[in-house]
């Protein structure tokens, strides 16, 4: 199994540009989520999904959109990038509940918005 | 509201000495508690979790954590630190019943183990 994969690893955008961060998992996990990691603030939940066709907002959803058309994929879209969105983005997946709800994280995407 | 606090930005310990990384939490109901470790330029890796049962949880790489409900704490411990344990450690909480789809992470504690 590849686990959780993210592309790209690095990205530089100009203010106002849009882009999509890709996330895929091959573990048949129902739950997928996106976090951003900023110095001194830990990881903050942006959006999450409990299954195909179901998404919901986390702590910091503004400026980001998500969709979940398949169990495997959970892309994160930045509609109009802002410097405040400069961060490291992590995707994670897990089974939905119970003893198997340990999250598995991707390697991250480092995004810089100029 | 759910939250996690890691009061120490950095912990320094000599190799071979015991280490403790502190975590306190706040949830509305019963908590699921987790520790993750992050090495430079890598994603987070699972260390251990508390769901229910024994308050002392054993995890990967010789780490353990003790759940203390009265103090709402879940401190990470290891009897003898290794230089290779140097990394960033995150505590996380998930509510067991309501709002269980959201994980909340602490701000992280950098562990430095000196030879």
mmCIF file of C-alpha atoms in Angstrom:
data_model
loop_
_atom_site.group_PDB
_atom_site.id
_atom_site.type_symbol
_atom_site.label_atom_id
_atom_site.label_comp_id
_atom_site.label_asym_id
_atom_site.label_seq_id
_atom_site.Cartn_x
_atom_site.Cartn_y
_atom_site.Cartn_z
ATOM 1 C CA UNK A 1 0.000 0.000 0.000
ATOM 2 C CA UNK A 2 1.172 3.527 -0.792
ATOM 3 C CA UNK A 3 -0.760 4.905 2.199
ATOM 4 C CA UNK A 4 -1.628 8.594 1.924
ATOM 5 C CA UNK A 5 -0.062 10.453 -0.984
ATOM 6 C CA UNK A 6 -0.024 14.198 -1.612
ATOM 7 C CA UNK A 7 0.956 16.230 -4.636
ATOM 8 C CA UNK A 8 2.697 18.533 -5.198
ATOM 9 C CA UNK A 9 5.385 18.565 -2.493
ATOM 10 C CA UNK A 10 6.129 22.243 -3.017
ATOM 11 C CA UNK A 11 4.189 25.062 -4.663
ATOM 12 C CA UNK A 12 4.648 28.805 -5.053
ATOM 13 C CA UNK A 13 1.626 30.915 -6.003
ATOM 14 C CA UNK A 14 0.976 34.557 -6.578
ATOM 15 C CA UNK A 15 -1.809 36.289 -4.696
ATOM 16 C CA UNK A 16 -5.121 35.665 -6.402
ATOM 17 C CA UNK A 17 -4.117 32.478 -8.192
ATOM 18 C CA UNK A 18 -6.057 29.283 -7.686
ATOM 19 C CA UNK A 19 -4.804 25.741 -7.327
ATOM 20 C CA UNK A 20 -5.741 22.282 -6.126
ATOM 21 C CA UNK A 21 -3.774 20.200 -3.660
ATOM 22 C CA UNK A 22 -4.232 16.524 -4.342
ATOM 23 C CA UNK A 23 -4.651 13.810 -1.720
ATOM 24 C CA UNK A 24 -5.240 10.107 -2.254
ATOM 25 C CA UNK A 25 -5.321 7.037 -0.016
ATOM 26 C CA UNK A 26 -5.453 3.342 -0.864
ATOM 27 C CA UNK A 27 -6.536 1.978 2.521
ATOM 28 C CA UNK A 28 -10.301 2.226 1.900
ATOM 29 C CA UNK A 29 -10.639 4.710 4.763
ATOM 30 C CA UNK A 30 -13.979 6.430 5.181
ATOM 31 C CA UNK A 31 -12.601 9.485 6.964
ATOM 32 C CA UNK A 32 -10.275 11.998 5.280
ATOM 33 C CA UNK A 33 -9.201 15.425 6.406
ATOM 34 C CA UNK A 34 -7.029 18.415 5.586
ATOM 35 C CA UNK A 35 -4.894 20.320 8.082
ATOM 36 C CA UNK A 36 -2.615 23.275 7.888
ATOM 37 C CA UNK A 37 0.472 23.503 10.053
ATOM 38 C CA UNK A 38 1.808 26.889 11.093
ATOM 39 C CA UNK A 39 4.675 27.554 13.527
ATOM 40 C CA UNK A 40 3.527 27.637 17.142
ATOM 41 C CA UNK A 41 -0.041 26.713 16.226
ATOM 42 C CA UNK A 42 0.114 22.997 15.691
ATOM 43 C CA UNK A 43 -2.251 21.496 13.142
ATOM 44 C CA UNK A 44 -5.608 23.083 12.470
ATOM 45 C CA UNK A 45 -8.423 21.248 10.750
ATOM 46 C CA UNK A 46 -9.590 22.858 7.499
ATOM 47 C CA UNK A 47 -12.191 20.424 6.136
ATOM 48 C CA UNK A 48 -13.033 16.786 6.596
ATOM 49 C CA UNK A 49 -15.098 14.080 4.968
ATOM 50 C CA UNK A 50 -16.729 10.977 6.436
ATOM 51 C CA UNK A 51 -17.366 9.346 3.076
ATOM 52 C CA UNK A 52 -17.878 9.923 -0.631
ATOM 53 C CA UNK A 53 -20.225 12.843 -1.186
ATOM 54 C CA UNK A 54 -20.053 14.069 2.425
ATOM 55 C CA UNK A 55 -17.859 16.958 3.547
ATOM 56 C CA UNK A 56 -17.905 19.398 6.451
ATOM 57 C CA UNK A 57 -15.978 22.350 7.791
ATOM 58 C CA UNK A 58 -13.259 22.256 10.395
ATOM 59 C CA UNK A 59 -11.719 25.074 12.434
ATOM 60 C CA UNK A 60 -10.338 27.194 9.569
ATOM 61 C CA UNK A 61 -12.371 26.557 6.392
ATOM 62 C CA UNK A 62 -12.431 30.056 4.891
ATOM 63 C CA UNK A 63 -10.705 30.324 1.523
ATOM 64 C CA UNK A 64 -10.731 26.581 0.909
ATOM 65 C CA UNK A 65 -13.115 24.217 -0.861
ATOM 66 C CA UNK A 66 -13.236 20.436 -0.871
ATOM 67 C CA UNK A 67 -15.175 17.668 -2.561
ATOM 68 C CA UNK A 68 -15.189 13.879 -2.172
ATOM 69 C CA UNK A 69 -16.376 12.130 -5.304
ATOM 70 C CA UNK A 70 -14.602 8.852 -4.504
ATOM 71 C CA UNK A 71 -13.453 7.101 -1.339
ATOM 72 C CA UNK A 72 -9.820 7.409 -2.441
ATOM 73 C CA UNK A 73 -9.487 11.098 -3.320
ATOM 74 C CA UNK A 74 -9.987 14.278 -1.322
ATOM 75 C CA UNK A 75 -8.652 17.374 -3.159
ATOM 76 C CA UNK A 76 -8.316 20.765 -1.479
ATOM 77 C CA UNK A 77 -8.949 23.838 -3.620
ATOM 78 C CA UNK A 78 -7.684 27.337 -2.982
ATOM 79 C CA UNK A 79 -9.966 29.631 -4.950
ATOM 80 C CA UNK A 80 -7.962 32.867 -4.675
ATOM 81 C CA UNK A 81 -4.688 32.418 -2.834
ATOM 82 C CA UNK A 82 -3.666 34.900 -0.152
ATOM 83 C CA UNK A 83 -0.334 35.299 1.689
ATOM 84 C CA UNK A 84 -2.108 34.171 4.883
ATOM 85 C CA UNK A 85 -2.485 30.750 3.269
ATOM 86 C CA UNK A 86 1.265 30.227 3.212
ATOM 87 C CA UNK A 87 1.624 27.053 5.247
ATOM 88 C CA UNK A 88 2.343 23.357 5.179
ATOM 89 C CA UNK A 89 -0.737 21.320 4.322
ATOM 90 C CA UNK A 90 -1.287 17.769 5.470
ATOM 91 C CA UNK A 91 -3.901 15.312 4.378
ATOM 92 C CA UNK A 92 -4.884 12.453 6.691
ATOM 93 C CA UNK A 93 -7.182 9.451 6.581
ATOM 94 C CA UNK A 94 -8.592 6.883 8.995
ATOM 95 C CA UNK A 95 -11.399 4.456 9.552
ATOM 96 C CA UNK A 96 -14.458 6.234 10.789
ATOM 97 C CA UNK A 97 -14.715 5.305 14.435
ATOM 98 C CA UNK A 98 -13.726 2.922 17.131
ATOM 99 C CA UNK A 99 -10.381 1.334 17.792
ATOM 100 C CA UNK A 100 -9.268 1.724 14.202
ATOM 101 C CA UNK A 101 -9.556 5.507 14.113
ATOM 102 C CA UNK A 102 -5.824 6.222 14.090
ATOM 103 C CA UNK A 103 -5.077 8.838 11.468
ATOM 104 C CA UNK A 104 -2.456 8.263 8.786
ATOM 105 C CA UNK A 105 -0.811 11.395 7.418
ATOM 106 C CA UNK A 106 0.581 12.218 4.025
ATOM 107 C CA UNK A 107 4.048 13.783 3.594
ATOM 108 C CA UNK A 108 2.691 17.308 3.237
ATOM 109 C CA UNK A 109 2.606 20.115 0.677
ATOM 110 C CA UNK A 110 4.606 23.254 1.410
ATOM 111 C CA UNK A 111 2.746 26.219 -0.102
ATOM 112 C CA UNK A 112 4.094 29.750 -0.415
ATOM 113 C CA UNK A 113 1.838 32.574 -1.552
ATOM 114 C CA UNK A 114 3.645 35.722 -2.652
ATOM 115 C CA UNK B 1 -15.146 23.689 23.078
ATOM 116 C CA UNK B 2 -12.500 21.071 22.616
ATOM 117 C CA UNK B 3 -8.879 22.078 22.989
ATOM 118 C CA UNK B 4 -5.429 20.715 23.697
ATOM 119 C CA UNK B 5 -2.580 22.476 25.465
ATOM 120 C CA UNK B 6 1.084 21.595 25.349
ATOM 121 C CA UNK B 7 2.600 24.043 27.825
ATOM 122 C CA UNK B 8 6.226 23.541 26.800
ATOM 123 C CA UNK B 9 7.479 24.675 23.406
ATOM 124 C CA UNK B 10 10.695 22.739 23.961
ATOM 125 C CA UNK B 11 11.971 20.009 26.248
ATOM 126 C CA UNK B 12 15.668 19.305 26.643
ATOM 127 C CA UNK B 13 16.909 16.046 28.108
ATOM 128 C CA UNK B 14 20.182 14.137 28.183
ATOM 129 C CA UNK B 15 20.405 10.759 26.495
ATOM 130 C CA UNK B 16 19.613 7.970 28.927
ATOM 131 C CA UNK B 17 17.504 10.177 31.192
ATOM 132 C CA UNK B 18 13.730 9.851 31.466
ATOM 133 C CA UNK B 19 11.629 12.272 29.471
ATOM 134 C CA UNK B 20 8.147 13.731 29.878
ATOM 135 C CA UNK B 21 6.212 15.784 27.359
ATOM 136 C CA UNK B 22 3.112 17.353 28.865
ATOM 137 C CA UNK B 23 -0.396 17.566 27.461
ATOM 138 C CA UNK B 24 -3.683 18.715 28.952
ATOM 139 C CA UNK B 25 -7.034 18.658 27.204
ATOM 140 C CA UNK B 26 -10.571 19.963 27.370
ATOM 141 C CA UNK B 27 -13.555 18.144 25.851
ATOM 142 C CA UNK B 28 -17.273 18.086 26.497
ATOM 143 C CA UNK B 29 -17.500 14.328 26.941
ATOM 144 C CA UNK B 30 -15.145 11.382 27.112
ATOM 145 C CA UNK B 31 -11.926 11.874 25.165
ATOM 146 C CA UNK B 32 -9.966 9.838 22.709
ATOM 147 C CA UNK B 33 -6.350 10.972 23.129
ATOM 148 C CA UNK B 34 -3.416 10.572 20.776
ATOM 149 C CA UNK B 35 0.280 11.286 20.524
ATOM 150 C CA UNK B 36 1.986 11.815 17.191
ATOM 151 C CA UNK B 37 5.624 12.476 16.309
ATOM 152 C CA UNK B 38 6.919 14.518 13.399
ATOM 153 C CA UNK B 39 10.465 14.288 12.088
ATOM 154 C CA UNK B 40 11.840 17.167 9.956
ATOM 155 C CA UNK B 41 10.117 17.568 6.582
ATOM 156 C CA UNK B 42 7.880 14.571 7.230
ATOM 157 C CA UNK B 43 4.231 13.951 7.990
ATOM 158 C CA UNK B 44 3.003 12.975 11.434
ATOM 159 C CA UNK B 45 3.444 9.417 12.649
ATOM 160 C CA UNK B 46 1.175 7.753 15.203
ATOM 161 C CA UNK B 47 2.773 6.855 18.552
ATOM 162 C CA UNK B 48 -0.051 5.763 20.833
ATOM 163 C CA UNK B 49 -3.645 6.412 21.819
ATOM 164 C CA UNK B 50 -6.020 6.151 24.753
ATOM 165 C CA UNK B 51 -9.565 5.062 24.000
ATOM 166 C CA UNK B 52 -10.722 3.362 27.194
ATOM 167 C CA UNK B 53 -9.470 0.948 29.834
ATOM 168 C CA UNK B 54 -6.017 0.986 31.411
ATOM 169 C CA UNK B 55 -4.833 4.514 32.131
ATOM 170 C CA UNK B 56 -1.246 3.647 31.159
ATOM 171 C CA UNK B 57 -0.920 3.225 27.422
ATOM 172 C CA UNK B 58 2.153 1.767 25.766
ATOM 173 C CA UNK B 59 3.091 2.734 22.236
ATOM 174 C CA UNK B 60 5.799 2.659 19.612
ATOM 175 C CA UNK B 61 9.544 3.112 20.220
ATOM 176 C CA UNK B 62 9.265 2.567 23.987
ATOM 177 C CA UNK B 63 6.952 5.516 24.608
ATOM 178 C CA UNK B 64 4.053 5.415 27.013
ATOM 179 C CA UNK B 65 1.437 7.867 28.214
ATOM 180 C CA UNK B 66 -0.704 8.117 31.295
ATOM 181 C CA UNK B 67 -4.314 9.243 31.138
ATOM 182 C CA UNK B 68 -5.362 11.193 34.221
ATOM 183 C CA UNK B 69 -9.039 12.070 34.104
ATOM 184 C CA UNK B 70 -9.080 14.236 37.235
ATOM 185 C CA UNK B 71 -6.207 16.372 35.951
ATOM 186 C CA UNK B 72 -7.365 16.130 32.302
ATOM 187 C CA UNK B 73 -3.833 15.246 31.304
ATOM 188 C CA UNK B 74 -2.184 12.779 28.952
ATOM 189 C CA UNK B 75 1.568 13.163 29.418
ATOM 190 C CA UNK B 76 3.982 11.313 27.156
ATOM 191 C CA UNK B 77 6.864 9.510 28.854
ATOM 192 C CA UNK B 78 9.875 7.376 28.116
ATOM 193 C CA UNK B 79 12.164 5.849 30.756
ATOM 194 C CA UNK B 80 15.403 6.359 28.819
ATOM 195 C CA UNK B 81 15.692 8.937 26.025
ATOM 196 C CA UNK B 82 17.606 8.369 22.806
ATOM 197 C CA UNK B 83 19.170 11.002 20.556
ATOM 198 C CA UNK B 84 16.963 9.606 17.778
ATOM 199 C CA UNK B 85 13.870 10.611 19.803
ATOM 200 C CA UNK B 86 14.607 14.249 18.971
ATOM 201 C CA UNK B 87 11.564 15.451 17.029
ATOM 202 C CA UNK B 88 8.358 17.461 17.293
ATOM 203 C CA UNK B 89 5.612 15.831 19.354
ATOM 204 C CA UNK B 90 1.916 16.567 19.078
ATOM 205 C CA UNK B 91 -0.902 15.667 21.416
ATOM 206 C CA UNK B 92 -4.403 15.397 19.916
ATOM 207 C CA UNK B 93 -7.919 14.860 21.233
ATOM 208 C CA UNK B 94 -11.115 13.636 19.675
ATOM 209 C CA UNK B 95 -14.423 13.577 21.469
ATOM 210 C CA UNK B 96 -15.802 10.064 21.849
ATOM 211 C CA UNK B 97 -19.484 10.750 21.202
ATOM 212 C CA UNK B 98 -20.549 14.180 20.032
ATOM 213 C CA UNK B 99 -18.562 16.096 17.448
ATOM 214 C CA UNK B 100 -16.350 13.044 17.104
ATOM 215 C CA UNK B 101 -15.318 13.819 13.550
ATOM 216 C CA UNK B 102 -12.994 16.622 14.561
ATOM 217 C CA UNK B 103 -9.486 16.152 15.881
ATOM 218 C CA UNK B 104 -7.847 18.957 17.835
ATOM 219 C CA UNK B 105 -4.072 19.175 18.025
ATOM 220 C CA UNK B 106 -1.804 20.912 20.478
ATOM 221 C CA UNK B 107 0.806 23.404 19.305
ATOM 222 C CA UNK B 108 3.591 20.844 19.534
ATOM 223 C CA UNK B 109 6.629 20.326 21.763
ATOM 224 C CA UNK B 110 10.111 20.090 20.344
ATOM 225 C CA UNK B 111 12.103 17.395 22.114
ATOM 226 C CA UNK B 112 15.867 17.772 22.082
ATOM 227 C CA UNK B 113 17.866 14.802 23.349
ATOM 228 C CA UNK B 114 21.529 15.597 23.771
ATOM 229 C CA UNK B 115 24.232 12.905 23.750
#
